[in-house]
CSV table of C-alpha atoms and ligand atoms in Angstrom, one decimal:
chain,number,residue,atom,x,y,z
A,86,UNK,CA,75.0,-20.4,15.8
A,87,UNK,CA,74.1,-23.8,14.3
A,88,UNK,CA,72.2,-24.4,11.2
A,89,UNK,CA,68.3,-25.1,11.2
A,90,UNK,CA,67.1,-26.3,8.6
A,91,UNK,CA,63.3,-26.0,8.3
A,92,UNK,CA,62.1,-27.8,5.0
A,93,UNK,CA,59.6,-28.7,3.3
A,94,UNK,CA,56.9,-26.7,5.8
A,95,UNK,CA,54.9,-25.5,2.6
A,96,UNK,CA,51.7,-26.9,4.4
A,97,UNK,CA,48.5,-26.5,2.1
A,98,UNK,CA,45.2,-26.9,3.5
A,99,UNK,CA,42.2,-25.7,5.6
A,100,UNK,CA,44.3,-26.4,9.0
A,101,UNK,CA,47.4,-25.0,8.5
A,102,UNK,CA,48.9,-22.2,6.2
A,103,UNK,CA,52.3,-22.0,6.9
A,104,UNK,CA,54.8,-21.6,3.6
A,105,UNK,CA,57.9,-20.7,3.5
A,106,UNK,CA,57.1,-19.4,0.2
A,107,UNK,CA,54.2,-17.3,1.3
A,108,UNK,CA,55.2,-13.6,-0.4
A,109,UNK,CA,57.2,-14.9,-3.3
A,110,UNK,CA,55.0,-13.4,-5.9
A,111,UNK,CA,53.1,-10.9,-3.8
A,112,UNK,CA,56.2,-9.5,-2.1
A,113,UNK,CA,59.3,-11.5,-2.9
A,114,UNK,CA,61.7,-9.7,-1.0
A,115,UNK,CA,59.6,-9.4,2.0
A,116,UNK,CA,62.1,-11.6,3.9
A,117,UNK,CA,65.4,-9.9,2.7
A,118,UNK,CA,63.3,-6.4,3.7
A,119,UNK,CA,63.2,-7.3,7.4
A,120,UNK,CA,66.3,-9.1,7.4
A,121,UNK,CA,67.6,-5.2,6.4
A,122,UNK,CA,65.5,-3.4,9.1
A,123,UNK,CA,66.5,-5.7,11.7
A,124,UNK,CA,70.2,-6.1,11.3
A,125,UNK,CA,70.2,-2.5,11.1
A,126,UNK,CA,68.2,-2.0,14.2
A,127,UNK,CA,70.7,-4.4,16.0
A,128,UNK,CA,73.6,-2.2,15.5
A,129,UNK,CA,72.5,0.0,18.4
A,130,UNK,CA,70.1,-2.5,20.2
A,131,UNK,CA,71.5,-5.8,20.8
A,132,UNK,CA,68.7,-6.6,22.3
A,133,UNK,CA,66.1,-6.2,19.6
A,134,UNK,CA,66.6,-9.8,18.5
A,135,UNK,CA,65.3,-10.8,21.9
A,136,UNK,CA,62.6,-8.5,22.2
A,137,UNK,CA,61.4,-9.0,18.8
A,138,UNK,CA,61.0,-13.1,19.6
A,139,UNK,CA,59.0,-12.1,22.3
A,140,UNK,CA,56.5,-10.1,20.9
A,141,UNK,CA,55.8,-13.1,18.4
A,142,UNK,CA,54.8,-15.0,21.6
A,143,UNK,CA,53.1,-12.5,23.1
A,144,UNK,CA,50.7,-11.9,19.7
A,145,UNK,CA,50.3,-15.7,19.1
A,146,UNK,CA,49.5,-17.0,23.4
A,147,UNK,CA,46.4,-14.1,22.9
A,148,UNK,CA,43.4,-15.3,20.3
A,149,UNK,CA,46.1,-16.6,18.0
A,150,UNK,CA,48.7,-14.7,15.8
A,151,UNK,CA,46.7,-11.7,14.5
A,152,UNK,CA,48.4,-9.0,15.4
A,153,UNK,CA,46.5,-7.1,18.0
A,154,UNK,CA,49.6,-7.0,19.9
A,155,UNK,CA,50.6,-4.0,18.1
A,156,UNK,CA,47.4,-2.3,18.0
A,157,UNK,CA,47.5,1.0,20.4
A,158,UNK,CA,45.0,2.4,22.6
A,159,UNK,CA,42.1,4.2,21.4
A,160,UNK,CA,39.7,5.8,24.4
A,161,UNK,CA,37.0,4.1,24.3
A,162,UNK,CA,37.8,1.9,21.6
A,163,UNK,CA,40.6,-0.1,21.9
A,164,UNK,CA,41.9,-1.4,25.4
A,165,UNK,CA,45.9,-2.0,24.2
A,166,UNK,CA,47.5,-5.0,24.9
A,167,UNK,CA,50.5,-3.3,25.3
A,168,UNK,CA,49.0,-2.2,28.8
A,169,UNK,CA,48.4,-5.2,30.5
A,170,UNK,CA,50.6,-6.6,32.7
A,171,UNK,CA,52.8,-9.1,31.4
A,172,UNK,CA,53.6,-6.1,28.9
A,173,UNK,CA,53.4,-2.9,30.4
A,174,UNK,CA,57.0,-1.6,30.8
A,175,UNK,CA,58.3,-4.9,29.6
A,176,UNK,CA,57.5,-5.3,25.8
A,177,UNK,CA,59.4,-3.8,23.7
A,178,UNK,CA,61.0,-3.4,19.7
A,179,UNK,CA,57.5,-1.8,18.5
A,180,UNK,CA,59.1,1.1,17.4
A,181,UNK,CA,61.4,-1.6,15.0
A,182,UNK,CA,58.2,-2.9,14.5
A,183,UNK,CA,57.2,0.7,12.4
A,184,UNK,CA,60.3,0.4,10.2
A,185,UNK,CA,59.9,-2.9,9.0
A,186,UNK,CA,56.1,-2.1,8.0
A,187,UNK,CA,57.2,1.5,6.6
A,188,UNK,CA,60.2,-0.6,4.5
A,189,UNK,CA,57.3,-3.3,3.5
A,190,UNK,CA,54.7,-0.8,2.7
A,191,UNK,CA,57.3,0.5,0.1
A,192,UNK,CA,58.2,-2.3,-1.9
A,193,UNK,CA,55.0,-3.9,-1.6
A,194,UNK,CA,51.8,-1.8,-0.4
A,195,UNK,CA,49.2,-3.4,1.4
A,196,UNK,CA,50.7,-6.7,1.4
A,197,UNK,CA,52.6,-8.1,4.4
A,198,UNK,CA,50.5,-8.6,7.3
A,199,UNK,CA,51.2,-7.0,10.8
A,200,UNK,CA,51.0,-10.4,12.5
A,201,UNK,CA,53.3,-11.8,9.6
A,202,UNK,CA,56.1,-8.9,10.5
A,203,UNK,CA,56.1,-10.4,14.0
A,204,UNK,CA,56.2,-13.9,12.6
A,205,UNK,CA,59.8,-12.9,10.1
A,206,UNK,CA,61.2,-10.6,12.1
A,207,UNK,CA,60.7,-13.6,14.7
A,208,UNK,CA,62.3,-16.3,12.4
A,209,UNK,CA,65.1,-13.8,11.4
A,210,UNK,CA,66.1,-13.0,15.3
A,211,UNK,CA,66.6,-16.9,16.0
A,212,UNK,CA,68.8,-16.9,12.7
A,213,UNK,CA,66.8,-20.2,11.0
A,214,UNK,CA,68.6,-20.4,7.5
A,215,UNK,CA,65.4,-21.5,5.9
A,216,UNK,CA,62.5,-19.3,5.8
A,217,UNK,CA,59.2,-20.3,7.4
A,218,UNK,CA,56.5,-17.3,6.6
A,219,UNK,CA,53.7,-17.5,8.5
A,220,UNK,CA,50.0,-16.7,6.8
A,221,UNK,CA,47.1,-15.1,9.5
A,222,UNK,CA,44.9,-12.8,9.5
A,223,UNK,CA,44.8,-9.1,11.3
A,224,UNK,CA,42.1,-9.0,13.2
A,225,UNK,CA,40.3,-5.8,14.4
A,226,UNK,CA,40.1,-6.9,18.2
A,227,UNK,CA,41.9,-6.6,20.9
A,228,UNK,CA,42.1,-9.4,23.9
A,229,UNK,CA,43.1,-7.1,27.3
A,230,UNK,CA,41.9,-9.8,29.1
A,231,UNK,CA,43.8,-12.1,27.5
A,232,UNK,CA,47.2,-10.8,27.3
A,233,UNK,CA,47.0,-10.4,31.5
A,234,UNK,CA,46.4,-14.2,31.2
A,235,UNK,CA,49.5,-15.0,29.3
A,236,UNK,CA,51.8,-17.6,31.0
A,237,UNK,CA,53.3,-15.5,34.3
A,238,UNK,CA,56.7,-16.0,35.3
A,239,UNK,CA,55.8,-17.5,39.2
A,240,UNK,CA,53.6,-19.9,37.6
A,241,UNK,CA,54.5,-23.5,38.7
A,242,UNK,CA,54.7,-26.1,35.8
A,243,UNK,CA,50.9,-27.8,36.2
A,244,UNK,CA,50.0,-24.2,35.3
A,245,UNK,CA,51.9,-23.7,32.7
A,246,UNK,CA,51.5,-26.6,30.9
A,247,UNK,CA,47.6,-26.3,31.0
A,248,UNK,CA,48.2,-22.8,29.2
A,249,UNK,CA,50.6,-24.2,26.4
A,250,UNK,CA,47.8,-27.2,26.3
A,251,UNK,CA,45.1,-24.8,25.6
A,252,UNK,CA,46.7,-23.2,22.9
A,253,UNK,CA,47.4,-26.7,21.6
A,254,UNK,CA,51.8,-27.1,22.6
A,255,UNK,CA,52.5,-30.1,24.5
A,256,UNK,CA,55.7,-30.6,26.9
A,257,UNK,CA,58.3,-30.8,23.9
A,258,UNK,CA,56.7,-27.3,22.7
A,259,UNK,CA,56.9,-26.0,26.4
A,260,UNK,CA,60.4,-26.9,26.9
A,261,UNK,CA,61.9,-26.3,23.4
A,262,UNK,CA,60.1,-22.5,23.2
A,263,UNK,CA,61.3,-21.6,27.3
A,264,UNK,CA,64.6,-21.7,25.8
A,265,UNK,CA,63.8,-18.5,24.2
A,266,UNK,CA,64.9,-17.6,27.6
A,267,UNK,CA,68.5,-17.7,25.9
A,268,UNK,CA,68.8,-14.2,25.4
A,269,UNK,CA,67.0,-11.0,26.7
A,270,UNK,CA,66.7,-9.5,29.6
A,271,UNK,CA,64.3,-9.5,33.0
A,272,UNK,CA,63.6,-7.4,35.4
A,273,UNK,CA,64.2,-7.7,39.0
A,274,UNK,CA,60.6,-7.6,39.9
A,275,UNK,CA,60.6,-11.0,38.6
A,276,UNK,CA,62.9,-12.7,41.0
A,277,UNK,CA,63.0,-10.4,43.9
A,278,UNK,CA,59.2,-8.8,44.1
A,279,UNK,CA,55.8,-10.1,45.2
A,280,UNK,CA,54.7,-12.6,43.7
A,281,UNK,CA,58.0,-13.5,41.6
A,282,UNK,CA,59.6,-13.0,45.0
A,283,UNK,CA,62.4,-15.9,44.9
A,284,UNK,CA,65.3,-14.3,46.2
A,285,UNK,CA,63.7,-13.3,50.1
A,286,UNK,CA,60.2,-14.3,50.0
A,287,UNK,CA,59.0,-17.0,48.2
A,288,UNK,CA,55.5,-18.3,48.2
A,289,UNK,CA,55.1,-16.3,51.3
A,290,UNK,CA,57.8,-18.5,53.4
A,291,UNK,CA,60.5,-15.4,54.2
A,292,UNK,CA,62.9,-17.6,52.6
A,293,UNK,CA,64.8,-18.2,49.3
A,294,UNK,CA,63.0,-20.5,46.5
A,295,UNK,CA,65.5,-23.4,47.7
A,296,UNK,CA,65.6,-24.8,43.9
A,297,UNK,CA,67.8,-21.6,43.4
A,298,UNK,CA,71.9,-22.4,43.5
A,299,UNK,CA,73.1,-20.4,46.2
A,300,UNK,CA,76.0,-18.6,44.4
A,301,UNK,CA,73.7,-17.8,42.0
A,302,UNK,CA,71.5,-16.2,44.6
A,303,UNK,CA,74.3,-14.0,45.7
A,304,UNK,CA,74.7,-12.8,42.5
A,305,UNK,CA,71.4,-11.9,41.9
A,306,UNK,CA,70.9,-10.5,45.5
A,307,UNK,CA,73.3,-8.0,44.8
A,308,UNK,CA,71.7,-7.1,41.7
A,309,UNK,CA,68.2,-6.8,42.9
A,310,UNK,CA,68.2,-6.5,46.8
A,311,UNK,CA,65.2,-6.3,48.5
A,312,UNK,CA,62.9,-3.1,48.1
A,313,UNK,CA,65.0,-2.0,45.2
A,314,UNK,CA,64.3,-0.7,42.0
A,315,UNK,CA,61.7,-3.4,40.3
A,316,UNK,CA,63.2,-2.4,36.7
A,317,UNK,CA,66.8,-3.0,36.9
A,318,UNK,CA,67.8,-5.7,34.0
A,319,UNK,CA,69.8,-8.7,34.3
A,320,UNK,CA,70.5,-11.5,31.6
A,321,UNK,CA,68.3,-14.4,31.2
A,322,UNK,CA,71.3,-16.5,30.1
A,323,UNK,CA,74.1,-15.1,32.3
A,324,UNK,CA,76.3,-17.8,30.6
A,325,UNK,CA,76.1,-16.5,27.3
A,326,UNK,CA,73.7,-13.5,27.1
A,327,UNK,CA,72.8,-12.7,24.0
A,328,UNK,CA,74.1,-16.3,22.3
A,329,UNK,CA,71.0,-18.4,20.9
A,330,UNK,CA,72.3,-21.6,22.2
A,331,UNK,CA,71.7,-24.4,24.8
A,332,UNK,CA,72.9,-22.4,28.0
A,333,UNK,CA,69.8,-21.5,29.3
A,334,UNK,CA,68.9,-25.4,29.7
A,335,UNK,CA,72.6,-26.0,31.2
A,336,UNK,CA,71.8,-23.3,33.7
A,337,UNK,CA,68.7,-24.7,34.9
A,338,UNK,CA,70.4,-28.2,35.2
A,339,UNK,CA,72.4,-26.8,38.1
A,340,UNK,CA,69.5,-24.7,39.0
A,341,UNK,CA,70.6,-21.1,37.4
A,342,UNK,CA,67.0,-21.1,36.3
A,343,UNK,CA,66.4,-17.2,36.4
A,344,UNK,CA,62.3,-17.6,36.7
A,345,UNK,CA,60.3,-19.6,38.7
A,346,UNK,CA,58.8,-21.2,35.2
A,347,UNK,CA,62.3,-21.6,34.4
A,348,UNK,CA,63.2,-23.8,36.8
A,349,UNK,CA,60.3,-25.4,37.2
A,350,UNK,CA,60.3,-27.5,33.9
A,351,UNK,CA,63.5,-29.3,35.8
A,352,UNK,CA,62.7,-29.0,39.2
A,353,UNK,CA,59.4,-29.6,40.0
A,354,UNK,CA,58.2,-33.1,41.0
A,355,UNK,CA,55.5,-33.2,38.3
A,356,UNK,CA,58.8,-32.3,36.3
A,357,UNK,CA,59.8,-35.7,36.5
A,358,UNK,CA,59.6,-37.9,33.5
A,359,UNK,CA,57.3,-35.0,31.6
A,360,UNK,CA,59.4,-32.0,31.3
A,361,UNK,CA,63.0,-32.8,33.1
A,362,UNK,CA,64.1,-35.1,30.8
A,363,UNK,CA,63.5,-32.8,27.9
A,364,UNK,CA,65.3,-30.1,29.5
A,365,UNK,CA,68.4,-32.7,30.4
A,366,UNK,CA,68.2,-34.1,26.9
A,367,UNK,CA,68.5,-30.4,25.2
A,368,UNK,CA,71.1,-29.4,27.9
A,369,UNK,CA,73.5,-32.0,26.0
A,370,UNK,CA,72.4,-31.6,22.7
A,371,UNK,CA,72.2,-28.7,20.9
A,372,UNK,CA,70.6,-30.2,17.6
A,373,UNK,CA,68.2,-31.4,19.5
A,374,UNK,CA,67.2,-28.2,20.8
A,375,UNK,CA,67.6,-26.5,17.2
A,376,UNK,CA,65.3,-29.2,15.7
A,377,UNK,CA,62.5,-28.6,18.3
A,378,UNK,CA,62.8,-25.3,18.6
A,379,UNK,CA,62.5,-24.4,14.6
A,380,UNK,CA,59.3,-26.9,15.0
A,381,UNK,CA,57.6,-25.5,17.7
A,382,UNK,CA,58.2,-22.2,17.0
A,383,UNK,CA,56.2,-23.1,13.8
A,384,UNK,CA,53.2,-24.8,15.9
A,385,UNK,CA,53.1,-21.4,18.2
A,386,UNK,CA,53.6,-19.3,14.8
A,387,UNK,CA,50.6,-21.9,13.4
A,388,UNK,CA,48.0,-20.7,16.4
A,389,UNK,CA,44.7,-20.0,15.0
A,390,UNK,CA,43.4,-16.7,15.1
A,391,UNK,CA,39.7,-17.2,16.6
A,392,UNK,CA,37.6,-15.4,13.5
A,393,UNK,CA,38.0,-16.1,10.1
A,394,UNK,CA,41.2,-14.2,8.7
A,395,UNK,CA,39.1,-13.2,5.9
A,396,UNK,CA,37.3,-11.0,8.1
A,397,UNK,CA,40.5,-9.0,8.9
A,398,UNK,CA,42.6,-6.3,6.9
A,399,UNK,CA,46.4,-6.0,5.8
A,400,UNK,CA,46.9,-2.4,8.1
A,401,UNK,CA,49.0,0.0,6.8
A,402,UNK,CA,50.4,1.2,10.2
A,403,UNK,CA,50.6,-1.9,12.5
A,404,UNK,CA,49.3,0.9,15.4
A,405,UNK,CA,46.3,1.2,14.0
A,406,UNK,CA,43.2,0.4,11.9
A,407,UNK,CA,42.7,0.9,8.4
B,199,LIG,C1,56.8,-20.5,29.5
B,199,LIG,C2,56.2,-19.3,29.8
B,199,LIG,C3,57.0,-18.0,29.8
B,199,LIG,C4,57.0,-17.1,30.8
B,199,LIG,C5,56.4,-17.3,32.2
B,199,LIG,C6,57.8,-16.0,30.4
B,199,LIG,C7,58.1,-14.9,31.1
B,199,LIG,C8,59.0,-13.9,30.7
B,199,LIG,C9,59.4,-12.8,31.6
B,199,LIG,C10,58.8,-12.5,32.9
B,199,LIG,C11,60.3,-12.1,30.9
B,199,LIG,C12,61.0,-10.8,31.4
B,199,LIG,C13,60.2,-9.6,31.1
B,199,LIG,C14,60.7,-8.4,31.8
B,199,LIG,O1,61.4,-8.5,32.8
B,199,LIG,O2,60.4,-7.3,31.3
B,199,LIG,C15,60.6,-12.7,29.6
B,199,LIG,C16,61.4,-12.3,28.7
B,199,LIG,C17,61.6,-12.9,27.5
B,199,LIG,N1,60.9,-14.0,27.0
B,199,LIG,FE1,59.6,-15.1,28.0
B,199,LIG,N2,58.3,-16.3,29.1
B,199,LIG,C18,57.7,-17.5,28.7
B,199,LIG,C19,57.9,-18.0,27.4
B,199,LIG,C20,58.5,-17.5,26.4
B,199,LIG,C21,58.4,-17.9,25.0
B,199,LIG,C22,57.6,-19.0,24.5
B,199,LIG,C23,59.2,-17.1,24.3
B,199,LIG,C24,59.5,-17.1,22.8
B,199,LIG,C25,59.5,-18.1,22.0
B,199,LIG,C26,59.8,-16.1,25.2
B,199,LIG,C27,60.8,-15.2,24.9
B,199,LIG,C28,61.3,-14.3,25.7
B,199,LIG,C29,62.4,-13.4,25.4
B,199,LIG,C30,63.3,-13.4,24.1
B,199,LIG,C31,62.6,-12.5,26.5
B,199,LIG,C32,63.6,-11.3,26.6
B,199,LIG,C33,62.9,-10.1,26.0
B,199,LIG,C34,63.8,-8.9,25.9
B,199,LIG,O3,64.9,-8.8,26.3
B,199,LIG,O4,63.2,-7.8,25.5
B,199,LIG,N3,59.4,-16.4,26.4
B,199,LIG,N4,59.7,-13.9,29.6
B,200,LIG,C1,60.2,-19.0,-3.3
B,200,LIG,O1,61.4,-18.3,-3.1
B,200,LIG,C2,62.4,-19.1,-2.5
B,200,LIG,C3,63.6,-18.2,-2.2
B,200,LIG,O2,63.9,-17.3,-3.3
B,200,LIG,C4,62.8,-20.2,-3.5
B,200,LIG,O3,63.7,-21.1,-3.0
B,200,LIG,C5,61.5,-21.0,-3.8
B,200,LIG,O4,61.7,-22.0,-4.8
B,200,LIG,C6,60.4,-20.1,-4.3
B,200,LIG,N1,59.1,-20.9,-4.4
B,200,LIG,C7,58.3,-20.7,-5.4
B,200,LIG,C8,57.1,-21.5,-5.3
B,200,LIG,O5,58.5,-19.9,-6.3
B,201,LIG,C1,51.2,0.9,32.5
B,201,LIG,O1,52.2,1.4,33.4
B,201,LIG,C2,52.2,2.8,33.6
B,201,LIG,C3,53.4,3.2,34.4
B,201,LIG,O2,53.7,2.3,35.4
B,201,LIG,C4,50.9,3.2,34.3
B,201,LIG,O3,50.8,4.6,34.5
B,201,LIG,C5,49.7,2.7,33.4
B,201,LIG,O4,48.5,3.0,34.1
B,201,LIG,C6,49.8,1.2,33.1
B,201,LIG,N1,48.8,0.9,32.1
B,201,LIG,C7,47.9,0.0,32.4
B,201,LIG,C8,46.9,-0.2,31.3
B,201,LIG,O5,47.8,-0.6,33.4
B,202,LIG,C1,50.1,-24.9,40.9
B,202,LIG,O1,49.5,-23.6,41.1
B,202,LIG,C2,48.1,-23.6,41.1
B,202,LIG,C3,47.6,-22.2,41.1
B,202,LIG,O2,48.2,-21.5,42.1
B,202,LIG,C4,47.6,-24.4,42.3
B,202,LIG,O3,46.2,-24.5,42.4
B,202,LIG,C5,48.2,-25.8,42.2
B,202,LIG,O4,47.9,-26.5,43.4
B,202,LIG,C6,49.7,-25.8,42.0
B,202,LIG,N1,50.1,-27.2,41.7
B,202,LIG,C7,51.2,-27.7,42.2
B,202,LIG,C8,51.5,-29.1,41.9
B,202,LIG,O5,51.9,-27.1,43.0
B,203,LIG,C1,56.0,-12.7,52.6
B,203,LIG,O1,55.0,-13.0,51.7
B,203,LIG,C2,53.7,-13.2,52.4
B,203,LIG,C3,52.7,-13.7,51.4
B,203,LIG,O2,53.0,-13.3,50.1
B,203,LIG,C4,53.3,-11.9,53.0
B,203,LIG,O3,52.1,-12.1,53.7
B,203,LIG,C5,54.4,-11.5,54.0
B,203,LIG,O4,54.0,-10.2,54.6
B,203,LIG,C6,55.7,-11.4,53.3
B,203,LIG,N1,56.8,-11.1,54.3
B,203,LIG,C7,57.5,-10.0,54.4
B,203,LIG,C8,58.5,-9.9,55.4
B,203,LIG,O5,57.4,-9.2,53.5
């Protein structure tokens, strides 16, 4: 694991309220405090890391970094994000989620936002040595609609791109974030099920997606055959699988891309000169994909929540309202 070195990201100002020095007064050890929960956490779930940088996506892609993520259901109330699609069955680490804010609450009640605990424990899972602490409100809404509109993984690259766009990322942010995709897990129903169907079926042709190495086919075939069960995991990054590094851009250069919007940032024509030669670049240079990624994780950590943060509350239980 290299070194990132985020500095001097202390932006002051109506448009952006990213400090790396957020909590020092108001909870100084706030960083440290997750830091705890987490590596702990990790000890029986080596997958936490993974799921955890996921959920930080997840709450920022839907109205901006506010939390609502986290928010369960309420009949009547409260429509959970956790149900809709791209989540249900899939996201997961809430439960770590608890214990950080129960750890927080402790040394510093009322203080550390929900959205924030996504934002550190974020950071802290990618292992940047210097601390970025993202400032947003907690709303009191909920977006069902949008979390079934977050980027899907059979979405070709025009698509995708138009989704990063709206939430302000351009190509470098689209690339550098994807390789996220460095660790975790997936499901089979993303590769061999309608309409992720790349392994018997794709786009409706009763054939292979023919961007997909072969071997590589075989190997997941045998994984996930046809009809089989949708929830089997595999690793993102067969190379290295739970190793933040470049793999998961060296895969897709000799098209081991696991997900359609994988392999698409390479191998689609619009690919060329937009998003394939940020992908080859990053497959060769590790740096490179540090740098971007520490920066773009900040831009996606820097999405505006659509009310006033003002107009939200610090919660005490990141389940549910005040
Ligand atoms: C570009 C659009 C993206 C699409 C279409 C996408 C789609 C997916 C899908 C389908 C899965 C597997 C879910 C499952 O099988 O349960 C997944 C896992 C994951 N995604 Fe993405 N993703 C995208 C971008 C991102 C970004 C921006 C990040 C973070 C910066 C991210 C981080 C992860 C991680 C870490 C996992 C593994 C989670 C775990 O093991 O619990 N993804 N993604
Ligand atoms: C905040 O804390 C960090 C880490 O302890 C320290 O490096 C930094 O100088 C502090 N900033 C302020 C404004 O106190
Ligand atoms: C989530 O998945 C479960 C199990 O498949 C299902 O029973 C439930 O209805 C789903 N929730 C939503 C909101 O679709
Ligand atoms: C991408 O997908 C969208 C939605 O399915 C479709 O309208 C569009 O034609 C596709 N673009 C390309 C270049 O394949
Ligand atoms: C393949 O997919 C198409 C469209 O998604 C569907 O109409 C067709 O029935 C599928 N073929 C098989 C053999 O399942």
């Amino acid at each position: 694991m290299g070194v990132l070195v985020v500095a001097a990201l202390c932006l002051h100002g109506a448009t952006a309220q990213l400090c790396e020095d957020y909590y020092n007064s108001t909870c100084p050890d706030a960083y440290d405090i997750v830091k705890q929960v987490l590596i702990e956490a990790h000890q029986s779930d080596t997958r936490i890391y993974a799921s955890l940088t996921r959920l930080h996506f997840h709450d920022c892609f839907v109205q901006g970094c506010d939390g609502s993520l986290l928010l369960d259901g309420v009949p009547g109330l409260i429509n959970s994000e956790k149900g809709a699609l791209p989540n249900n069955g899939s996201a997961r680490g809430f439960d770590v989620v608890d214990n950080v804010k129960t750890a927080l609450e402790a040394a510093c009640p009322g203080v550390v936002s929900c959205a924030d605990i996504l934002a550190i424990a974020a950071e802290i899972s990618v292992e940047l040595v210097q601390a970025y602490i993202l400032h947003s409100g907690t709303l009191k809404t909920v977006d069902f609609d949008g979390a079934n509109n977050l980027p899907a993984p059979f979405e070709n690259l025009t698509v995708l791109q138009s989704k990063f766009k709206a939430v302000n990322l351009n190509d470098v942010d689209l690339v550098a974030l994807s390789g996220a995709h460095t660790f975790g897990r997936v499901q089979c129903q993303n590769v061999a099920a309608f309409p992720a169907d790349r392994l018997y079926n794709f786009s409706g042709t009763n054939m292979p997606d023919p961007t997909m190495d072969s071997a590589y086919r075989e190997f997941l075939s045998q994984r996930c055959p046809r009809n089989g069960d949708g929830r089997v995991l595999n690793d993102l990054d067969p190379t290295t699988p739970d190793t933040f590094d470049k793999n998961y851009y060296s895969n897709i250069e000799v098209n081991r891309g696991f997900l359609t919007s994988d392999q698409e940032l390479k191998s689609s024509p619009e690919a060329q000169g937009t998003t394939a030669p940020i992908v080859d670049q990053f497959a060769t240079n590790q740096d490179a994909f540090f740098a971007s990624f520490a920066q773009s994780m900040i831009n996606m950590g820097n999405i505006k929540p659509l009310t006033d943060p003002s107009q939200g509350e610090i919660r005490i239980n990141c389940r549910r309202l005040n």
